[in-house]
Short mmCIF file of N, CA and C in Angstrom, two decimals:
data_model
loop_
_atom_site.label_atom_id
_atom_site.label_comp_id
_atom_site.label_asym_id
_atom_site.label_seq_id
_atom_site.Cartn_x
_atom_site.Cartn_y
_atom_site.Cartn_z
N MET A 1454 4.45 -37.89 -7.90
CA MET A 1454 4.47 -38.13 -6.47
C MET A 1454 5.04 -36.95 -5.70
N ASN A 1455 5.27 -35.84 -6.37
CA ASN A 1455 5.82 -34.68 -5.70
C ASN A 1455 4.82 -34.07 -4.72
N PHE A 1456 3.53 -34.26 -4.99
CA PHE A 1456 2.52 -33.70 -4.10
C PHE A 1456 2.54 -34.38 -2.73
N LEU A 1457 3.05 -35.60 -2.64
CA LEU A 1457 3.14 -36.27 -1.36
C LEU A 1457 4.23 -35.67 -0.48
N LEU A 1458 5.24 -35.08 -1.11
CA LEU A 1458 6.34 -34.49 -0.36
C LEU A 1458 5.99 -33.10 0.15
N ASP A 1459 5.07 -32.43 -0.50
CA ASP A 1459 4.72 -31.06 -0.12
C ASP A 1459 3.49 -31.08 0.78
N ARG A 1460 3.73 -31.10 2.09
CA ARG A 1460 2.63 -31.14 3.04
C ARG A 1460 2.20 -29.75 3.49
N GLY A 1461 2.86 -28.73 3.02
CA GLY A 1461 2.56 -27.36 3.43
C GLY A 1461 1.12 -26.94 3.17
N PRO A 1462 0.62 -27.10 1.94
CA PRO A 1462 -0.77 -26.70 1.69
C PRO A 1462 -1.78 -27.49 2.53
N LEU A 1463 -1.52 -28.76 2.75
CA LEU A 1463 -2.42 -29.56 3.58
C LEU A 1463 -2.42 -29.04 5.02
N LEU A 1464 -1.25 -28.75 5.56
CA LEU A 1464 -1.16 -28.24 6.93
C LEU A 1464 -1.81 -26.86 7.06
N ARG A 1465 -1.59 -26.00 6.06
CA ARG A 1465 -2.23 -24.68 6.09
C ARG A 1465 -3.75 -24.81 6.02
N GLY A 1466 -4.23 -25.71 5.16
CA GLY A 1466 -5.67 -25.91 5.05
C GLY A 1466 -6.27 -26.45 6.34
N LEU A 1467 -5.58 -27.40 6.96
CA LEU A 1467 -6.07 -27.93 8.23
C LEU A 1467 -6.03 -26.87 9.34
N ALA A 1468 -5.02 -26.01 9.31
CA ALA A 1468 -4.94 -24.93 10.30
C ALA A 1468 -6.11 -23.96 10.14
N LEU A 1469 -6.42 -23.61 8.90
CA LEU A 1469 -7.56 -22.72 8.65
C LEU A 1469 -8.88 -23.39 9.05
N PHE A 1470 -9.02 -24.66 8.74
CA PHE A 1470 -10.24 -25.39 9.10
C PHE A 1470 -10.40 -25.45 10.62
N SER A 1471 -9.31 -25.73 11.33
CA SER A 1471 -9.36 -25.81 12.78
C SER A 1471 -9.72 -24.45 13.39
N CYS A 1472 -9.14 -23.39 12.88
CA CYS A 1472 -9.48 -22.06 13.40
C CYS A 1472 -10.92 -21.69 13.05
N GLY A 1473 -11.40 -22.14 11.91
CA GLY A 1473 -12.81 -21.92 11.56
C GLY A 1473 -13.74 -22.65 12.50
N LEU A 1474 -13.38 -23.87 12.88
CA LEU A 1474 -14.18 -24.61 13.85
C LEU A 1474 -14.17 -23.91 15.20
N ALA A 1475 -13.03 -23.38 15.59
CA ALA A 1475 -12.95 -22.64 16.86
C ALA A 1475 -13.86 -21.42 16.83
N LEU A 1476 -13.84 -20.72 15.72
CA LEU A 1476 -14.69 -19.53 15.57
C LEU A 1476 -16.17 -19.91 15.60
N ALA A 1477 -16.53 -20.99 14.94
CA ALA A 1477 -17.93 -21.45 14.95
C ALA A 1477 -18.37 -21.86 16.35
N LEU A 1478 -17.50 -22.56 17.06
CA LEU A 1478 -17.84 -23.00 18.41
C LEU A 1478 -17.95 -21.81 19.36
N TYR A 1479 -17.07 -20.83 19.22
CA TYR A 1479 -17.16 -19.62 20.03
C TYR A 1479 -18.45 -18.87 19.72
N GLY A 1480 -18.80 -18.81 18.45
CA GLY A 1480 -20.05 -18.16 18.07
C GLY A 1480 -21.27 -18.85 18.66
N TRP A 1481 -21.23 -20.18 18.71
CA TRP A 1481 -22.32 -20.94 19.31
C TRP A 1481 -22.46 -20.60 20.80
N GLY A 1482 -21.33 -20.54 21.49
CA GLY A 1482 -21.36 -20.17 22.90
C GLY A 1482 -21.80 -18.73 23.10
N LEU A 1483 -21.39 -17.85 22.18
CA LEU A 1483 -21.78 -16.45 22.26
C LEU A 1483 -23.29 -16.29 22.10
N LEU A 1484 -23.90 -17.10 21.24
CA LEU A 1484 -25.35 -17.07 21.10
C LEU A 1484 -26.03 -17.44 22.42
N HIS A 1485 -25.50 -18.45 23.08
CA HIS A 1485 -26.06 -18.85 24.38
C HIS A 1485 -25.90 -17.73 25.41
N LEU A 1486 -24.71 -17.12 25.43
CA LEU A 1486 -24.45 -16.04 26.39
C LEU A 1486 -25.34 -14.84 26.13
N LEU A 1487 -25.48 -14.45 24.88
CA LEU A 1487 -26.32 -13.30 24.56
C LEU A 1487 -27.79 -13.60 24.84
N GLY A 1488 -28.20 -14.85 24.68
CA GLY A 1488 -29.56 -15.23 25.06
C GLY A 1488 -29.78 -15.06 26.55
N ALA A 1489 -28.79 -15.43 27.35
CA ALA A 1489 -28.90 -15.25 28.80
C ALA A 1489 -28.92 -13.77 29.16
N VAL A 1490 -28.13 -12.96 28.47
CA VAL A 1490 -28.12 -11.52 28.74
C VAL A 1490 -29.47 -10.91 28.38
N LEU A 1491 -30.03 -11.31 27.23
CA LEU A 1491 -31.35 -10.81 26.86
C LEU A 1491 -32.41 -11.23 27.88
N ASP A 1492 -32.30 -12.44 28.37
CA ASP A 1492 -33.24 -12.92 29.38
C ASP A 1492 -33.07 -12.14 30.68
N ALA A 1493 -31.84 -11.79 31.02
CA ALA A 1493 -31.59 -11.03 32.24
C ALA A 1493 -32.07 -9.58 32.12
N GLU A 1494 -31.97 -9.02 30.93
CA GLU A 1494 -32.37 -7.63 30.72
C GLU A 1494 -33.87 -7.47 30.55
N ASP A 1495 -34.58 -8.57 30.40
CA ASP A 1495 -36.02 -8.51 30.20
C ASP A 1495 -36.69 -8.07 31.49
N GLY A 1496 -37.10 -6.83 31.55
CA GLY A 1496 -37.79 -6.32 32.73
C GLY A 1496 -39.26 -6.68 32.67
N GLY A 1497 -39.82 -6.90 33.78
CA GLY A 1497 -41.24 -7.25 33.81
C GLY A 1497 -41.50 -8.15 34.99
N ALA A 1498 -42.63 -8.78 34.96
CA ALA A 1498 -42.99 -9.68 36.04
C ALA A 1498 -41.99 -10.81 36.14
N ASN A 1499 -41.65 -11.19 37.34
CA ASN A 1499 -40.72 -12.28 37.60
C ASN A 1499 -39.32 -11.98 37.07
N SER A 1500 -38.88 -10.72 37.15
CA SER A 1500 -37.56 -10.37 36.64
C SER A 1500 -36.56 -10.08 37.74
N SER A 1501 -36.94 -10.25 39.00
CA SER A 1501 -36.00 -10.03 40.08
C SER A 1501 -36.06 -11.22 41.03
N PRO A 1502 -34.99 -11.92 41.23
CA PRO A 1502 -33.67 -11.78 40.62
C PRO A 1502 -33.71 -12.20 39.16
N VAL A 1503 -32.66 -11.86 38.44
CA VAL A 1503 -32.63 -12.15 37.01
C VAL A 1503 -32.79 -13.65 36.79
N ARG A 1504 -33.53 -14.00 35.76
CA ARG A 1504 -33.89 -15.40 35.52
C ARG A 1504 -32.70 -16.34 35.35
N PRO A 1505 -31.65 -15.96 34.63
CA PRO A 1505 -30.53 -16.90 34.51
C PRO A 1505 -29.86 -17.22 35.85
N CYS A 1506 -30.03 -16.35 36.84
CA CYS A 1506 -29.41 -16.58 38.15
C CYS A 1506 -30.29 -17.39 39.09
N LEU A 1507 -31.50 -17.72 38.67
CA LEU A 1507 -32.37 -18.54 39.49
C LEU A 1507 -31.91 -19.99 39.40
N THR A 1508 -31.25 -20.45 40.43
CA THR A 1508 -30.77 -21.82 40.47
C THR A 1508 -31.19 -22.44 41.79
N ALA A 1509 -30.75 -23.64 42.00
CA ALA A 1509 -31.11 -24.35 43.22
C ALA A 1509 -30.18 -24.00 44.38
N ARG A 1510 -29.47 -22.90 44.30
CA ARG A 1510 -28.56 -22.51 45.39
C ARG A 1510 -29.38 -21.93 46.53
N SER A 1511 -29.41 -22.61 47.62
CA SER A 1511 -30.18 -22.12 48.76
C SER A 1511 -29.34 -21.17 49.59
N GLY A 1512 -29.95 -20.11 50.05
CA GLY A 1512 -29.26 -19.15 50.91
C GLY A 1512 -28.42 -18.15 50.16
N VAL A 1513 -28.45 -18.17 48.83
CA VAL A 1513 -27.66 -17.23 48.04
C VAL A 1513 -28.63 -16.31 47.31
N GLU A 1514 -28.44 -15.01 47.51
CA GLU A 1514 -29.32 -14.05 46.86
C GLU A 1514 -28.56 -13.28 45.78
N PRO A 1515 -28.82 -13.57 44.50
CA PRO A 1515 -28.15 -12.83 43.43
C PRO A 1515 -28.70 -11.42 43.32
N VAL A 1516 -27.80 -10.46 43.13
CA VAL A 1516 -28.23 -9.07 43.02
C VAL A 1516 -27.86 -8.46 41.67
N ASP A 1517 -26.88 -9.02 40.99
CA ASP A 1517 -26.44 -8.47 39.71
C ASP A 1517 -25.82 -9.59 38.89
N TYR A 1518 -25.42 -9.27 37.68
CA TYR A 1518 -24.77 -10.25 36.81
C TYR A 1518 -23.73 -9.55 35.95
N ARG A 1519 -22.90 -10.36 35.34
CA ARG A 1519 -21.97 -9.84 34.33
C ARG A 1519 -21.74 -10.94 33.31
N ALA A 1520 -21.42 -10.52 32.12
CA ALA A 1520 -21.12 -11.45 31.05
C ALA A 1520 -19.63 -11.36 30.74
N ASP A 1521 -18.93 -12.48 30.84
CA ASP A 1521 -17.51 -12.53 30.49
C ASP A 1521 -17.40 -13.14 29.09
N TYR A 1522 -16.56 -12.53 28.26
CA TYR A 1522 -16.45 -13.00 26.88
C TYR A 1522 -15.22 -13.86 26.64
N VAL A 1523 -14.22 -13.78 27.50
CA VAL A 1523 -13.07 -14.69 27.43
C VAL A 1523 -12.73 -15.09 28.84
N PRO A 1524 -13.02 -16.27 29.28
CA PRO A 1524 -13.83 -17.29 28.62
C PRO A 1524 -15.31 -16.89 28.66
N LEU A 1525 -16.09 -17.49 27.78
CA LEU A 1525 -17.52 -17.21 27.72
C LEU A 1525 -18.21 -17.76 28.96
N ARG A 1526 -18.86 -16.89 29.72
CA ARG A 1526 -19.61 -17.34 30.89
C ARG A 1526 -20.53 -16.24 31.38
N PHE A 1527 -21.61 -16.65 32.00
CA PHE A 1527 -22.57 -15.75 32.61
C PHE A 1527 -22.38 -15.87 34.11
N VAL A 1528 -21.99 -14.77 34.76
CA VAL A 1528 -21.65 -14.78 36.17
C VAL A 1528 -22.71 -14.01 36.95
N CYS A 1529 -23.24 -14.63 37.98
CA CYS A 1529 -24.19 -13.97 38.89
C CYS A 1529 -23.44 -13.51 40.12
N GLU A 1530 -23.62 -12.24 40.48
CA GLU A 1530 -22.98 -11.69 41.66
C GLU A 1530 -23.99 -11.68 42.81
N THR A 1531 -23.52 -12.09 43.98
CA THR A 1531 -24.41 -12.24 45.13
C THR A 1531 -24.33 -11.03 46.06
N LYS A 1532 -25.27 -10.99 46.97
CA LYS A 1532 -25.37 -9.88 47.92
C LYS A 1532 -24.16 -9.79 48.84
N ASP A 1533 -23.58 -10.94 49.18
CA ASP A 1533 -22.43 -10.95 50.09
C ASP A 1533 -21.09 -10.71 49.40
N GLY A 1534 -21.10 -10.35 48.13
CA GLY A 1534 -19.87 -10.04 47.41
C GLY A 1534 -19.30 -11.20 46.62
N GLY A 1535 -19.88 -12.37 46.73
CA GLY A 1535 -19.41 -13.53 45.97
C GLY A 1535 -20.03 -13.58 44.59
N SER A 1536 -19.72 -14.62 43.89
CA SER A 1536 -20.29 -14.81 42.56
C SER A 1536 -20.28 -16.30 42.22
N TYR A 1537 -21.09 -16.65 41.25
CA TYR A 1537 -21.10 -18.02 40.74
C TYR A 1537 -21.45 -17.98 39.26
N VAL A 1538 -21.00 -19.02 38.56
CA VAL A 1538 -21.19 -19.12 37.12
C VAL A 1538 -22.39 -20.01 36.85
N THR A 1539 -23.26 -19.56 35.95
CA THR A 1539 -24.41 -20.37 35.57
C THR A 1539 -24.01 -21.33 34.45
N ASP A 1540 -24.92 -22.21 34.10
CA ASP A 1540 -24.63 -23.16 33.03
C ASP A 1540 -25.32 -22.76 31.72
N ASP A 1541 -25.51 -21.45 31.52
CA ASP A 1541 -26.14 -20.99 30.28
C ASP A 1541 -25.26 -21.23 29.06
N VAL A 1542 -23.97 -21.10 29.20
CA VAL A 1542 -23.04 -21.43 28.13
C VAL A 1542 -22.66 -22.90 28.31
N PRO A 1543 -22.84 -23.73 27.28
CA PRO A 1543 -22.51 -25.15 27.43
C PRO A 1543 -21.06 -25.36 27.85
N GLY A 1544 -20.84 -26.38 28.65
CA GLY A 1544 -19.52 -26.62 29.22
C GLY A 1544 -18.45 -26.99 28.21
N TYR A 1545 -18.83 -27.44 27.04
CA TYR A 1545 -17.85 -27.87 26.03
C TYR A 1545 -17.35 -26.71 25.19
N VAL A 1546 -17.97 -25.54 25.26
CA VAL A 1546 -17.63 -24.45 24.35
C VAL A 1546 -16.23 -23.91 24.59
N ASN A 1547 -15.90 -23.52 25.82
CA ASN A 1547 -14.59 -22.91 26.08
C ASN A 1547 -13.43 -23.87 25.85
N PRO A 1548 -13.46 -25.11 26.41
CA PRO A 1548 -12.33 -26.00 26.14
C PRO A 1548 -12.24 -26.41 24.67
N GLY A 1549 -13.40 -26.58 24.03
CA GLY A 1549 -13.38 -26.96 22.62
C GLY A 1549 -12.79 -25.87 21.75
N ALA A 1550 -13.22 -24.63 21.97
CA ALA A 1550 -12.69 -23.51 21.18
C ALA A 1550 -11.19 -23.35 21.43
N PHE A 1551 -10.77 -23.48 22.69
CA PHE A 1551 -9.34 -23.39 22.99
C PHE A 1551 -8.55 -24.50 22.30
N GLY A 1552 -9.10 -25.71 22.32
CA GLY A 1552 -8.42 -26.83 21.67
C GLY A 1552 -8.28 -26.64 20.17
N PHE A 1553 -9.34 -26.15 19.52
CA PHE A 1553 -9.26 -25.92 18.08
C PHE A 1553 -8.29 -24.79 17.74
N VAL A 1554 -8.25 -23.75 18.56
CA VAL A 1554 -7.29 -22.66 18.32
C VAL A 1554 -5.86 -23.17 18.50
N LEU A 1555 -5.65 -23.96 19.54
CA LEU A 1555 -4.32 -24.51 19.77
C LEU A 1555 -3.90 -25.43 18.63
N ALA A 1556 -4.81 -26.28 18.19
CA ALA A 1556 -4.50 -27.17 17.07
C ALA A 1556 -4.20 -26.37 15.81
N GLY A 1557 -4.98 -25.32 15.56
CA GLY A 1557 -4.73 -24.48 14.39
C GLY A 1557 -3.37 -23.80 14.45
N ALA A 1558 -3.01 -23.32 15.64
CA ALA A 1558 -1.70 -22.68 15.78
C ALA A 1558 -0.56 -23.67 15.56
N LEU A 1559 -0.71 -24.87 16.10
CA LEU A 1559 0.34 -25.88 15.91
C LEU A 1559 0.43 -26.32 14.45
N LEU A 1560 -0.70 -26.44 13.79
CA LEU A 1560 -0.67 -26.78 12.36
C LEU A 1560 -0.05 -25.66 11.54
N ALA A 1561 -0.30 -24.41 11.90
CA ALA A 1561 0.32 -23.29 11.19
C ALA A 1561 1.83 -23.27 11.40
N VAL A 1562 2.27 -23.57 12.62
CA VAL A 1562 3.71 -23.67 12.87
C VAL A 1562 4.31 -24.81 12.07
N GLY A 1563 3.60 -25.92 12.02
CA GLY A 1563 4.08 -27.06 11.21
C GLY A 1563 4.17 -26.72 9.74
N ALA A 1564 3.21 -25.94 9.22
CA ALA A 1564 3.26 -25.52 7.82
C ALA A 1564 4.46 -24.61 7.57
N GLY A 1565 4.74 -23.72 8.51
CA GLY A 1565 5.91 -22.87 8.36
C GLY A 1565 7.21 -23.66 8.41
N TYR A 1566 7.25 -24.66 9.29
CA TYR A 1566 8.44 -25.52 9.38
C TYR A 1566 8.61 -26.32 8.09
N GLU A 1567 7.51 -26.79 7.54
CA GLU A 1567 7.57 -27.53 6.27
C GLU A 1567 8.08 -26.64 5.15
N ALA A 1568 7.65 -25.39 5.11
CA ALA A 1568 8.13 -24.46 4.09
C ALA A 1568 9.63 -24.19 4.26
N GLU A 1569 10.07 -24.09 5.50
CA GLU A 1569 11.51 -23.88 5.75
C GLU A 1569 12.33 -25.09 5.28
N LEU A 1570 11.85 -26.28 5.59
CA LEU A 1570 12.55 -27.49 5.14
C LEU A 1570 12.60 -27.57 3.62
N ARG A 1571 11.49 -27.21 2.96
CA ARG A 1571 11.45 -27.25 1.50
C ARG A 1571 12.43 -26.24 0.92
N ALA A 1572 12.52 -25.05 1.53
CA ALA A 1572 13.47 -24.04 1.05
C ALA A 1572 14.91 -24.51 1.24
N ARG A 1573 15.19 -25.17 2.35
CA ARG A 1573 16.55 -25.68 2.57
C ARG A 1573 16.90 -26.79 1.60
N ARG A 1574 15.92 -27.66 1.31
CA ARG A 1574 16.18 -28.73 0.32
C ARG A 1574 16.42 -28.13 -1.05
N ALA A 1575 15.69 -27.10 -1.41
CA ALA A 1575 15.87 -26.46 -2.71
C ALA A 1575 17.23 -25.76 -2.79
N ALA A 1576 17.67 -25.16 -1.70
CA ALA A 1576 18.96 -24.47 -1.70
C ALA A 1576 20.11 -25.47 -1.74
N ALA A 1577 19.92 -26.66 -1.20
CA ALA A 1577 20.99 -27.66 -1.18
C ALA A 1577 21.05 -28.47 -2.46
N ALA A 1578 19.99 -28.44 -3.27
CA ALA A 1578 19.97 -29.22 -4.51
C ALA A 1578 20.89 -28.57 -5.54
N PRO A 1579 21.59 -29.38 -6.30
CA PRO A 1579 22.45 -28.82 -7.34
C PRO A 1579 21.61 -28.21 -8.46
N VAL A 1580 22.11 -27.10 -9.01
CA VAL A 1580 21.38 -26.39 -10.05
C VAL A 1580 21.62 -27.02 -11.41
N ASP A 1581 22.84 -27.41 -11.72
CA ASP A 1581 23.17 -27.92 -13.05
C ASP A 1581 23.30 -29.43 -13.09
N GLY A 1582 22.86 -30.12 -12.07
CA GLY A 1582 22.92 -31.58 -12.08
C GLY A 1582 24.19 -32.10 -11.44
N LYS A 1583 25.20 -31.25 -11.19
CA LYS A 1583 26.44 -31.69 -10.58
C LYS A 1583 26.31 -31.53 -9.06
N PRO A 1584 26.88 -32.42 -8.29
CA PRO A 1584 26.83 -32.24 -6.85
C PRO A 1584 27.55 -30.97 -6.41
N GLY A 1585 27.06 -30.36 -5.37
CA GLY A 1585 27.64 -29.12 -4.87
C GLY A 1585 28.92 -29.40 -4.09
N PRO A 1586 29.63 -28.33 -3.70
CA PRO A 1586 30.86 -28.50 -2.93
C PRO A 1586 30.56 -29.07 -1.54
N THR A 1587 31.48 -29.85 -1.06
CA THR A 1587 31.30 -30.51 0.23
C THR A 1587 32.29 -29.96 1.25
N SER A 1588 32.33 -28.68 1.43
CA SER A 1588 33.29 -28.12 2.37
C SER A 1588 32.70 -27.93 3.71
#
């Protein structure tokens, strides 16, 4: 039953799994963003304004775009100096990736705390079977 007391490997494994999920989710959003960038860079007929910026916004004329990588988003810049974000990157990607990274960090801290507690228990245990000094 000693394996039930040692939660460190489980916490480390869950931390790695959570960070892996965050990386996969970020990669999924990055694929969407790069698809929008490729669509915007496609010169040819019907390429002005850039296709990802064609939305139902009336009275707004997009003139340029930029891709932000943290957080992942495709931003259209307008003629009057404003900007707006398109929905090319799914809305769940940024909060989901942040949540998985946060969970992974907390699990890693928990694994470190568990290792510290285990080291303190080992240091307080008697070596020869006799109780230690109580000063």
